[in-house]
XYZ file of C-alpha atoms in Angstrom:
770
model
C 0.137 0.102 -0.277
C 2.791 2.469 0.860
C 5.153 1.604 -2.013
C 1.809 2.463 -4.337
C 1.551 5.606 -2.623
C 5.462 6.752 -3.061
C 4.882 5.830 -7.120
C 1.482 7.833 -7.819
C 3.332 10.529 -5.499
C 6.333 10.617 -6.902
C 4.949 10.759 -10.743
C 3.575 13.380 -10.126
C 6.133 15.135 -8.417
C 7.618 15.863 -12.035
C 5.096 18.255 -13.102
C 4.171 19.475 -9.837
C 8.137 20.910 -9.148
C 7.819 22.491 -12.907
C 4.755 24.428 -11.873
C 5.050 25.404 -7.894
C 7.339 27.222 -6.424
C 5.529 27.328 -2.724
C 5.871 25.111 0.518
C 2.551 25.517 1.494
C 1.436 23.399 -1.662
C 4.023 20.767 -0.997
C 2.465 20.068 2.303
C -0.969 20.062 0.899
C 0.461 17.356 -2.071
C 1.979 15.242 0.924
C -1.203 15.453 2.832
C -3.315 14.082 0.011
C -0.460 11.181 -0.937
C -0.379 10.221 2.352
C -3.451 10.378 4.563
C -3.510 9.425 8.046
C 0.097 9.630 8.102
C 1.090 12.991 9.920
C 4.165 11.360 11.261
C 5.791 10.564 7.401
C 4.163 13.891 6.250
C 5.979 15.801 9.282
C 9.159 14.151 8.597
C 9.034 14.535 4.863
C 9.111 18.266 5.321
C 11.483 18.597 7.861
C 14.009 16.670 5.621
C 13.132 19.385 2.657
C 13.402 21.994 4.920
C 16.917 20.663 5.582
C 17.502 21.025 2.225
C 17.857 17.290 0.829
C 16.864 17.998 -2.882
C 19.640 20.387 -2.731
C 22.532 17.568 -1.152
C 20.441 15.043 -3.952
C 21.489 17.749 -6.924
C 25.087 18.443 -5.625
C 26.128 15.057 -4.354
C 28.148 12.675 -6.459
C 27.187 9.480 -5.212
C 23.557 8.787 -3.798
C 23.386 5.310 -1.950
C 23.037 4.044 1.319
C 25.902 5.884 3.066
C 24.238 9.345 1.609
C 20.726 8.083 3.290
C 22.175 7.029 6.340
C 23.978 10.424 6.448
C 21.382 12.712 5.861
C 19.208 10.924 8.502
C 22.011 10.898 10.955
C 22.173 14.883 10.162
C 17.950 15.143 11.056
C 18.170 13.161 13.946
C 20.924 15.051 15.801
C 19.879 18.573 14.248
C 15.910 18.213 15.196
C 15.803 15.324 17.807
C 13.585 12.808 15.588
C 13.460 8.959 15.993
C 15.815 7.167 13.422
C 13.776 4.892 11.815
C 10.492 6.814 10.310
C 13.122 9.439 9.338
C 15.499 7.135 7.400
C 12.469 5.875 5.521
C 11.056 9.907 4.772
C 14.855 10.263 3.469
C 14.309 7.184 1.562
C 11.080 8.494 -0.037
C 13.185 11.700 -0.927
C 15.908 9.907 -2.656
C 13.546 7.415 -4.562
C 12.025 10.617 -5.718
C 14.241 13.301 -6.512
C 17.229 11.428 -8.045
C 18.765 11.866 -11.216
C 15.811 15.300 -11.360
C 17.122 18.721 -11.432
C 14.764 20.554 -8.313
C 14.249 23.943 -8.461
C 14.367 25.351 -4.640
C 10.960 26.351 -3.222
C 9.705 29.244 -0.938
C 9.723 28.489 2.654
C 7.062 30.116 4.252
C 7.212 27.868 7.773
C 9.716 26.255 9.865
C 12.843 28.095 9.942
C 15.814 26.632 7.345
C 19.400 25.479 8.907
C 22.006 26.863 7.319
C 23.289 25.184 3.831
C 27.001 24.521 3.779
C 29.067 25.685 0.661
C 30.397 22.460 0.426
C 28.653 19.333 -0.996
C 30.368 17.321 1.793
C 28.629 17.165 5.158
C 31.256 19.331 7.588
C 32.874 18.068 10.890
C 31.703 20.999 11.863
C 30.866 24.517 11.108
C 33.371 26.988 10.551
C 31.768 30.698 10.651
C 31.639 34.450 11.220
C 31.827 36.076 14.156
C 28.482 37.407 15.322
C 27.115 39.209 17.785
C 24.411 36.409 18.915
C 25.554 33.444 20.555
C 23.524 30.463 20.465
C 22.979 27.935 22.982
C 21.267 24.410 21.327
C 20.016 23.250 24.823
C 16.949 23.910 26.439
C 14.654 22.460 29.422
C 12.352 19.989 27.659
C 11.916 18.360 24.369
C 9.930 21.087 22.645
C 12.909 23.771 23.684
C 14.802 24.455 20.895
C 17.400 26.496 22.667
C 18.116 30.256 22.549
C 20.200 33.210 21.430
C 21.843 35.604 23.771
C 21.862 38.993 22.323
C 24.380 41.876 23.143
C 27.628 40.254 24.695
C 30.907 41.558 23.711
C 32.817 38.984 23.219
C 36.348 38.607 24.376
C 39.445 35.744 23.043
C 40.538 35.292 26.368
C 39.233 34.942 30.016
C 41.130 36.566 32.678
C 39.357 35.097 35.308
C 41.754 32.782 37.754
C 39.332 30.212 37.812
C 38.713 30.548 34.271
C 38.848 26.544 33.653
C 36.924 25.729 36.158
C 33.645 27.848 35.256
C 34.335 26.594 31.808
C 34.181 23.112 32.942
C 30.634 24.252 34.604
C 29.728 25.761 31.241
C 30.343 22.664 29.299
C 28.367 19.980 32.311
C 25.592 21.900 31.850
C 25.324 21.417 28.167
C 25.891 17.336 28.241
C 22.495 17.152 26.994
C 20.023 19.387 24.262
C 17.493 18.489 26.619
C 18.817 20.129 30.225
C 17.557 19.209 33.354
C 17.924 20.720 36.897
C 20.803 18.862 39.068
C 21.172 18.324 42.857
C 21.422 21.377 44.353
C 18.122 23.123 42.227
C 16.518 19.824 43.761
C 16.885 20.198 47.012
C 15.803 23.946 46.813
C 12.761 22.759 45.389
C 12.375 20.535 49.042
C 13.724 22.773 51.328
C 11.551 25.836 50.208
C 8.629 23.902 48.482
C 9.049 26.474 45.662
C 8.861 24.888 41.710
C 11.264 26.136 40.182
C 10.983 27.562 36.599
C 14.249 25.846 35.354
C 13.600 26.934 31.523
C 13.914 30.414 32.960
C 17.153 29.383 35.430
C 18.865 27.482 32.628
C 18.991 30.833 30.314
C 20.603 33.044 33.050
C 22.929 30.659 34.214
C 23.926 30.087 30.471
C 23.822 34.470 30.933
C 26.095 33.974 33.869
C 28.586 31.752 32.652
C 29.060 33.725 29.340
C 29.413 37.035 30.999
C 31.892 35.280 33.382
C 33.841 34.077 29.980
C 33.563 37.617 28.493
C 35.387 39.352 31.305
C 32.002 41.557 32.677
C 33.871 40.624 36.500
C 34.602 43.356 38.235
C 37.358 40.823 40.860
C 35.157 38.235 41.886
C 31.958 40.701 41.580
C 29.159 40.880 38.508
C 27.369 44.030 38.652
C 24.416 44.466 36.673
C 20.926 45.856 36.227
C 17.976 43.092 35.744
C 14.468 42.988 34.321
C 13.250 40.052 35.436
C 12.663 37.369 38.660
C 15.937 38.677 40.754
C 14.955 34.918 42.984
C 15.858 33.264 39.870
C 18.889 34.968 38.988
C 20.230 34.479 42.526
C 19.268 30.941 42.007
C 21.446 30.792 39.216
C 24.510 32.510 40.092
C 24.337 29.470 43.122
C 23.609 26.383 41.118
C 27.053 27.710 39.579
C 29.138 28.088 42.394
C 27.854 25.138 43.603
C 29.167 22.792 40.454
C 32.319 25.301 40.665
C 32.869 24.556 44.498
C 32.527 20.857 43.791
C 35.220 20.937 40.618
C 37.362 22.430 43.093
C 37.170 20.431 45.746
C 37.962 17.458 42.985
C 40.885 19.738 42.449
C 41.808 20.381 45.861
C 41.893 24.449 44.771
C 40.821 27.142 47.264
C 37.314 28.435 45.846
C 35.487 31.722 46.597
C 31.825 32.160 45.036
C 31.270 35.001 42.962
C 28.904 37.234 43.738
C 25.878 39.251 42.266
C 25.449 42.748 42.512
C 21.807 44.222 41.458
C 21.956 48.194 40.533
C 19.264 49.613 38.659
C 22.416 52.196 37.486
C 24.418 49.315 36.223
C 26.008 49.951 32.719
C 25.852 46.093 32.457
C 21.805 45.537 32.042
C 19.962 42.250 31.823
C 16.850 41.180 30.385
C 14.776 37.957 29.997
C 12.857 39.800 26.886
C 13.907 42.043 24.204
C 15.310 45.615 25.442
C 17.037 48.105 23.933
C 20.421 48.649 24.920
C 20.437 45.752 27.149
C 21.337 41.352 27.031
C 18.734 39.250 26.437
C 17.328 36.163 25.227
C 15.877 35.008 21.640
C 13.764 31.706 21.933
C 14.279 29.344 18.539
C 11.668 28.003 17.035
C 13.830 25.397 15.439
C 17.150 23.708 16.831
C 19.937 24.720 14.471
C 21.875 21.506 15.101
C 23.085 19.207 17.877
C 26.839 20.978 18.373
C 27.445 23.076 20.887
C 27.978 26.271 19.234
C 30.149 28.060 21.924
C 32.833 26.223 22.981
C 34.752 27.630 25.880
C 38.377 26.149 25.496
C 40.731 26.362 28.306
C 43.504 24.551 29.662
C 43.292 20.799 31.575
C 42.878 20.703 35.057
C 45.087 18.742 37.276
C 43.172 16.641 39.665
C 43.585 15.760 43.061
C 40.917 12.597 43.459
C 41.408 10.896 46.505
C 39.243 8.838 48.897
C 37.803 12.288 51.550
C 36.286 13.476 47.704
C 34.727 10.032 46.164
C 31.333 11.105 47.378
C 32.217 14.437 45.207
C 32.502 12.613 42.458
C 29.663 10.146 42.945
C 27.751 13.265 42.807
C 28.027 13.686 39.645
C 28.581 9.635 39.007
C 24.332 10.207 40.240
C 23.369 13.089 38.333
C 25.087 12.643 34.940
C 25.113 9.339 34.485
C 22.150 7.501 36.790
C 24.558 5.540 38.909
C 24.620 5.463 42.821
C 27.814 4.087 42.895
C 30.976 3.478 40.983
C 31.888 -0.182 40.009
C 34.594 -1.955 41.590
C 38.216 -0.604 40.104
C 36.378 2.792 38.528
C 37.272 4.923 40.562
C 40.451 3.678 41.024
C 41.445 4.325 37.366
C 39.258 7.251 36.900
C 41.891 8.954 39.975
C 44.763 7.574 38.536
C 44.033 9.182 35.335
C 43.272 12.161 36.337
C 45.455 12.984 39.176
C 48.544 13.044 36.192
C 49.303 14.393 32.941
C 51.011 11.648 31.539
C 49.723 8.937 28.981
C 47.795 5.861 30.699
C 46.347 2.754 30.101
C 43.827 0.909 31.469
C 42.958 -3.003 30.964
C 39.498 -3.905 32.489
C 37.357 -6.775 31.607
C 34.536 -6.336 29.506
C 31.181 -5.112 31.132
C 33.423 -3.626 33.970
C 32.778 -0.388 32.703
C 35.720 0.896 30.880
C 33.918 3.603 29.203
C 32.262 5.495 31.398
C 35.818 6.477 32.881
C 36.824 8.284 29.838
C 33.010 9.691 29.610
C 33.872 10.876 32.861
C 37.237 12.289 32.219
C 35.796 14.342 29.686
C 32.872 15.811 31.294
C 35.907 17.013 33.679
C 37.681 19.255 31.021
C 36.554 21.966 29.405
C 38.213 21.280 25.834
C 36.377 18.307 23.880
C 37.788 14.724 23.912
C 38.775 13.293 20.531
C 37.954 9.318 20.796
C 39.403 6.622 18.584
C 37.618 4.074 17.652
C 37.942 0.835 15.689
C 35.211 0.500 13.630
C 32.400 2.759 12.558
C 29.556 0.214 14.196
C 31.361 0.418 17.570
C 30.773 4.353 17.530
C 27.474 3.859 16.195
C 26.559 2.050 19.363
C 28.325 3.683 21.864
C 26.815 7.123 21.053
C 23.522 5.205 21.152
C 23.887 4.170 24.896
C 25.168 7.643 25.418
C 22.066 8.907 24.454
C 19.605 5.833 25.389
C 21.148 5.308 28.646
C 22.288 8.295 30.217
C 20.676 11.550 28.100
C 24.232 12.254 26.974
C 24.382 13.870 23.375
C 27.127 16.395 23.335
C 28.889 14.310 20.472
C 29.519 13.972 17.486
C 30.529 11.272 15.097
C 33.348 12.087 12.089
C 33.419 9.774 8.709
C 35.416 10.426 6.249
C 34.052 12.399 3.188
C 33.371 14.998 5.650
C 34.710 17.982 4.647
C 37.254 19.400 7.558
C 38.920 22.506 6.037
C 39.008 24.886 9.421
C 37.797 21.995 11.774
C 36.624 23.610 14.823
C 35.453 20.543 17.487
C 31.741 21.671 18.914
C 31.070 18.874 21.157
C 32.358 17.329 24.036
C 33.314 14.072 22.746
C 34.439 13.594 18.847
C 34.331 10.087 17.493
C 36.276 8.550 14.507
C 37.899 5.721 13.432
C 41.719 5.695 12.957
C 40.545 5.491 8.723
C 39.248 8.825 9.233
C 42.101 10.183 11.465
C 44.343 9.727 8.426
C 42.204 12.335 6.493
C 45.037 15.117 5.220
C 42.575 18.014 6.353
C 42.037 16.847 9.633
C 45.217 16.293 10.140
C 46.311 19.712 9.314
C 43.579 20.967 11.486
C 44.493 18.620 14.692
C 47.799 20.113 14.345
C 46.228 23.604 14.991
C 44.033 22.110 18.129
C 47.380 20.493 19.559
C 49.198 23.975 19.493
C 46.598 25.415 21.128
C 45.909 22.803 23.786
C 42.601 22.932 22.812
C 41.691 19.008 23.099
C 41.584 17.794 26.326
C 42.191 14.053 26.106
C 42.924 11.338 22.827
C 40.930 8.153 24.084
C 42.092 5.168 22.597
C 39.664 2.771 22.845
C 40.208 -1.078 22.404
C 43.690 -0.315 22.615
C 45.114 -3.734 21.760
C 43.847 -3.106 18.199
C 46.935 -0.594 17.795
C 49.700 -3.560 18.547
C 47.015 -6.548 17.248
C 45.507 -4.670 13.982
C 48.989 -4.138 12.853
C 50.101 -6.599 12.739
C 47.459 -7.916 10.762
C 48.565 -5.436 8.480
C 46.166 -2.803 8.232
C 47.646 0.216 7.300
C 45.685 2.599 9.460
C 47.120 0.923 12.989
C 50.637 0.461 11.399
C 50.573 5.003 11.073
C 48.715 5.605 14.008
C 51.352 5.588 17.038
C 53.420 7.928 14.829
C 50.915 10.175 13.553
C 49.540 10.543 17.444
C 53.255 11.180 18.682
C 54.216 13.635 16.100
C 50.999 15.440 15.541
C 48.776 15.584 19.181
C 52.041 15.856 21.429
C 50.758 18.163 23.688
C 47.865 15.240 24.646
C 47.174 12.851 27.309
C 46.431 9.341 25.769
C 43.639 7.553 27.810
C 43.740 4.242 26.812
C 41.354 1.198 27.556
C 41.142 -2.376 26.713
C 40.122 -5.765 28.095
C 42.690 -7.933 26.372
C 46.137 -7.129 26.795
C 48.622 -9.775 27.398
C 52.304 -9.489 28.322
C 53.457 -8.850 25.121
C 50.791 -6.487 23.957
C 51.245 -4.239 27.076
C 54.810 -3.960 26.271
C 54.279 -3.185 22.343
C 51.499 -0.321 23.508
C 54.109 1.113 26.304
C 56.760 1.365 23.413
C 54.616 3.053 20.594
C 52.917 5.403 23.182
C 55.568 6.437 25.288
C 53.511 4.858 28.255
C 55.032 4.325 31.851
C 54.689 0.868 33.561
C 53.510 2.890 36.765
C 50.762 4.077 34.441
C 49.691 0.554 33.292
C 46.319 0.214 35.383
C 44.872 -3.341 36.150
C 42.597 -3.561 38.951
C 40.374 -5.999 38.150
C 40.719 -9.665 37.691
C 38.320 -11.558 34.971
C 35.633 -13.132 36.259
C 35.563 -16.604 34.423
C 33.003 -18.308 36.655
C 30.124 -16.840 35.003
C 30.902 -18.218 31.625
C 30.138 -21.732 29.959
C 32.123 -23.033 27.387
C 31.569 -25.445 24.640
C 34.107 -26.981 22.298
C 32.941 -28.815 19.679
C 35.323 -30.342 17.085
C 33.865 -31.429 13.870
C 34.993 -33.471 10.842
C 34.679 -30.966 7.502
C 33.234 -27.566 6.677
C 29.869 -29.388 6.085
C 29.930 -30.261 9.402
C 30.392 -27.380 11.021
C 27.757 -25.060 9.169
C 25.454 -28.168 10.059
C 26.303 -27.823 13.876
C 25.860 -24.113 13.546
C 22.236 -24.497 12.480
C 21.719 -26.861 15.225
C 22.792 -24.371 17.933
C 20.983 -21.190 16.788
C 18.089 -23.331 16.160
C 18.414 -24.973 19.701
C 18.712 -21.194 20.591
C 15.644 -20.246 19.259
C 13.208 -23.119 20.410
C 14.573 -22.134 24.185
C 14.351 -18.519 23.612
C 12.393 -17.089 20.944
C 9.532 -15.367 23.259
C 11.617 -13.653 25.670
C 13.866 -10.588 25.512
C 17.602 -12.832 25.276
C 20.310 -13.181 22.351
C 22.608 -15.007 20.102
C 25.727 -13.479 18.467
C 26.773 -15.805 15.790
C 30.185 -14.476 14.365
C 31.717 -15.977 11.246
C 34.662 -14.874 9.598
C 33.046 -12.696 6.640
C 29.741 -11.816 5.020
C 29.647 -14.140 2.199
C 29.439 -17.120 4.736
C 27.232 -14.940 7.093
C 24.872 -15.083 4.314
C 25.379 -18.791 3.527
C 24.928 -19.806 7.071
C 21.146 -17.293 6.858
C 20.000 -19.027 3.754
C 20.422 -22.505 5.281
C 18.380 -21.920 8.524
C 14.873 -23.779 7.974
C 12.368 -20.762 7.022
C 10.621 -21.531 10.427
C 13.519 -19.771 12.421
C 14.637 -17.636 9.522
C 12.488 -14.746 10.679
C 13.864 -14.095 14.565
C 17.224 -14.129 12.553
C 19.629 -11.237 10.577
C 22.401 -10.831 9.197
C 24.596 -7.876 10.176
C 25.286 -5.457 6.855
C 28.078 -2.675 8.184
C 26.319 -0.286 5.365
C 23.276 -0.346 6.809
C 23.474 -0.040 10.331
C 19.891 -0.577 11.015
C 20.031 -4.238 10.767
C 22.309 -3.541 13.569
C 19.411 -1.531 15.196
C 16.763 -3.986 14.898
C 18.753 -6.632 16.667
C 19.219 -4.327 19.455
C 15.823 -3.015 19.648
C 14.718 -6.873 20.356
C 13.347 -7.154 16.087
C 15.376 -10.083 15.746
C 16.501 -12.685 18.375
C 20.001 -13.708 17.022
C 22.202 -11.846 14.959
C 25.017 -13.481 12.151
C 28.103 -11.623 11.786
C 31.129 -10.975 11.078
C 33.764 -11.274 13.923
C 35.222 -7.825 13.610
C 31.337 -6.514 15.445
C 32.432 -8.203 18.408
C 34.443 -5.563 19.160
C 33.228 -3.302 22.210
C 29.639 -2.950 21.281
C 27.668 -3.348 24.258
C 24.264 -5.255 24.437
C 23.087 -5.984 27.691
C 20.473 -8.970 26.780
C 23.354 -11.161 24.727
C 23.518 -14.833 26.505
C 24.851 -16.642 24.012
C 28.411 -16.552 21.368
C 28.320 -19.131 18.751
C 31.738 -19.487 16.828
C 31.714 -20.468 13.521
C 35.262 -21.454 13.334
C 38.196 -21.229 15.879
C 38.357 -17.443 16.756
C 41.874 -15.898 15.224
C 43.430 -15.431 18.430
C 42.726 -15.854 21.818
C 42.523 -11.737 22.852
C 39.821 -11.673 19.844
C 38.102 -14.390 21.354
C 38.185 -13.212 24.883
C 37.075 -9.873 23.186
C 34.109 -11.893 21.070
C 32.794 -13.916 24.825
C 32.772 -10.917 26.367
C 29.920 -9.448 24.347
C 28.188 -11.583 26.787
C 26.414 -11.945 30.069
C 26.701 -7.693 30.775
C 23.979 -7.690 33.035
C 26.514 -9.847 34.681
C 24.046 -13.380 34.328
C 25.393 -16.281 32.988
C 27.117 -16.627 29.781
C 27.786 -19.344 26.930
C 30.257 -19.463 24.405
C 29.873 -22.386 21.792
C 33.328 -22.694 19.404
C 32.967 -25.286 16.193
C 35.515 -26.064 14.941
C 37.717 -28.190 12.455
C 39.403 -31.014 14.332
C 42.831 -31.155 13.405
C 42.587 -34.636 12.368
C 40.678 -33.073 8.973
C 42.994 -30.686 8.520
C 44.530 -32.252 4.562
C 48.369 -31.581 3.806
C 47.777 -28.734 2.929
C 45.898 -27.302 5.695
C 48.736 -28.864 7.701
C 51.326 -26.347 6.077
C 49.591 -23.477 7.808
C 50.083 -24.432 11.184
C 54.210 -25.079 10.592
C 55.723 -22.129 12.211
C 58.642 -22.098 10.023
C 56.331 -21.700 6.253
C 57.296 -18.494 4.690
C 54.287 -16.052 4.608
C 54.761 -15.940 1.238
C 53.773 -19.427 0.883
C 50.557 -18.980 3.263
C 49.565 -16.230 1.037
C 50.099 -18.189 -2.495
C 48.153 -21.145 -0.734
C 45.116 -18.902 0.459
C 44.193 -18.840 -3.624
C 45.189 -22.517 -4.480
C 43.385 -24.574 -1.538
C 39.671 -24.943 -0.733
C 37.871 -22.907 1.612
C 37.547 -23.903 4.768
C 37.985 -22.580 8.515
C 41.867 -22.776 8.463
C 42.836 -20.717 5.281
C 39.702 -18.529 6.230
C 41.277 -17.489 8.965
C 44.667 -17.031 7.657
C 42.760 -14.679 5.093
C 41.404 -13.307 8.138
C 44.512 -12.258 9.350
C 46.289 -11.200 6.329
C 43.578 -8.977 4.899
C 44.326 -9.429 1.380
C 47.723 -8.999 1.489
C 49.327 -10.112 -2.060
C 51.986 -12.629 -3.188
C 55.720 -11.305 -2.788
C 56.048 -10.436 -6.259
C 53.028 -8.540 -6.512
C 53.895 -7.040 -3.315
C 57.019 -5.780 -4.625
C 56.482 -4.705 -8.172
C 53.211 -2.862 -6.850
C 56.200 -1.103 -4.620
C 58.119 -0.094 -6.565
C 55.720 1.094 -9.366
C 54.776 3.803 -6.587
C 58.118 4.679 -5.878
C 58.758 5.107 -9.449
C 55.541 7.276 -9.747
C 57.371 10.023 -6.488
C 61.017 9.572 -6.859
C 61.379 12.691 -9.193
C 58.714 14.905 -6.967
C 60.685 17.182 -4.759
C 57.973 18.387 -1.741
C 55.006 16.609 -1.343
C 52.254 16.377 -4.156
C 48.312 14.564 -4.442
C 48.907 10.730 -5.790
C 45.574 9.645 -7.757
C 45.614 5.954 -8.050
C 43.085 4.024 -9.983
C 41.032 0.765 -8.881
C 39.696 -1.977 -10.946
C 35.560 -2.433 -10.866
C 35.932 -5.786 -10.452
C 37.793 -6.706 -7.450
C 36.755 -5.310 -4.074
C 37.676 -1.756 -3.717
C 38.740 -1.938 0.127
C 40.607 -4.188 -0.565
C 42.455 -2.067 -3.384
C 42.777 0.653 -0.703
C 44.238 -1.209 1.438
C 46.847 -2.205 -0.595
C 47.938 0.791 -1.945
C 48.174 1.626 1.730
C 50.336 -1.119 2.633
C 52.676 -0.150 -0.272
C 52.566 3.346 1.080
C 53.442 2.134 4.375
C 56.474 0.377 3.343
C 57.520 4.070 1.394
C 57.620 5.413 4.834
C 59.077 3.048 6.967
C 62.251 3.220 4.309
C 62.114 6.405 4.628
C 61.373 7.568 1.426
C 58.630 9.296 2.312
C 58.113 11.264 5.694
C 54.014 10.516 5.907
C 50.958 9.753 3.510
C 47.413 10.601 4.318
C 43.769 10.205 2.936
C 42.085 13.138 0.692
C 39.692 11.381 -0.628
C 38.425 7.813 -1.362
C 35.846 7.656 -4.053
C 34.449 4.226 -4.956
C 31.997 5.517 -8.072
C 35.122 6.829 -9.859
C 37.207 4.084 -9.066
C 40.186 5.688 -7.318
C 41.691 6.744 -4.232
C 43.698 10.069 -3.534
C 46.521 10.240 -0.914
C 48.486 13.139 -0.213
C 52.515 12.506 0.200
C 54.633 14.562 2.516
C 58.583 14.065 1.469
C 61.236 14.178 3.839
C 63.748 17.624 3.262
C 66.290 16.134 0.616
């Protein structure tokens, strides 16, 4: 039914757009063709107001990534639900793709600014404005406000500037701001219902006055047209938070005072008044970013058992937990009480992520979080918003425009591949020089060691890029799996002192039930995996328990799904990395079982998973620990089932893979010649498509020949074969560039753009001085 309506609407759109230039008539048309579907109509209008037709006409490629990116933009900017928004964006893409669309007049909702670049911005580079936009409000229908009339200063001169800057960002951790401990206690004590919408606006205004040097000593002298009790309460709430932070830092604190005098030159009003500083409410939220970042130097804390209760107050208010889990306070204390790089090793479900969320909240500047995969970032952002109401975050991806990047969110998430973007690195150099980055968090940091040894170029380059370009920033590293060798490797790569490696908890093995099932053939592995999935579903398909089935690649995942009986297949989905909605459907309980490539297992947090089923052996012990850690996160029992090929079933060629003295080039050659089974699939996973030796050498020499006549720096355009997997070819080029870096021929290399549609990859090559 819905599909038929879309087809009719699509056909009429050609005629309609050629004749009409009025948004109201567009709305009327939507009402005609989507009767009784007001939510769909509203979402389609929001997408139109956000300029989807312009983006479609300009974008070089309209694919699932485009739909996903635009959906995320609407979710963040307008706080709408993701699934129906994804559908609305899909409808517009179906309608507008391939057309030249004239812009329509907008007479209703205000339009957010359209970027000059066709790429989505990582942030906005904007001109100075007399108006200061605060995107947070009180209640879901409060779309933020502007503070008008403040003369802005570049540098705050208050001796506790970094403390007030932390309060400023803390109060903006959620777009839907809520009263904290002090306001609630005030209401209980006085039995007075506080209008927090007004108080919140006044808090932001007072902090902006402090930031822009309106204080005289320790006083703010102003005349005020409004409720003076609300203004005083706003000042008291700021002083309360600032006092707590000074307590944690062992700093002396003196409350700032308000002097309200009618003759003051600083006039403040809650409504528009000529010559005064006042508020203006916004009809629509402009964007998720916090347009005013207050950059200040890091605070060196002095956390101890005496002020642990103060920290627990922040823990309760910001994250909803009454006390720390075992080891969390000790790790946070060790990391915030010194300025050195540190490594925290804690088992899965022990709360590692909360430690760096907390560490970011207690500093003024943004924290950069490097995470192995985009799906792990999606998972963390989803959990932050749903569980803690914390949405002061942004996910940066390749394809965004990082030219003149200024971080405008507390947590800035990206993968190591995105970190290698040339424009991003250039802006990071500036931020590092100004000391405008609070921390660099390395989540699942064992990947720097393990994955670099698995020939992943982005990890091969990561420690060099971090040490060279963000040398003024503290690294906070987290992992659940790091043996002695990996720890020593990480210490060496990231310059971490032995005393800054923290491991306070032992992994609790008693909650896991392990089952290892040897099989005589690849077919038996498949059939027994199917039995285990169907057996799980027979017992649990009517409750909230979930199972994760991990394979070596997506082709195996799809083949396994096809082999399931039809009665059970409806409860099982296959993860597609290009469509995060498949993961979200599983997370929200629409499916009981998700079959996925093993990389999905890194770091994701789904409390209802009880069973992990491995089709084939995990490629390493650390990966196995990571993967079984996805189960039992509610502290309940967890089950790990591994179905593997028994040693007696190996052919003579299979056995060659396992000999310690087999040369790598022989293994690479055998991968192409031997029949597909669990052993060569494991090695293919480890080697990630690495070429045979002659092809490898020829590729390196070919790059060398292209670059040897270049003097200083250049952009290098490398073409890919459309008949071969694009990502594998890009990884191959990056490995060749890594070799040229290691032998000293090039100083560094960066990604400029990766464009699968044009069958090319563009890199920027930086040479050493001759």
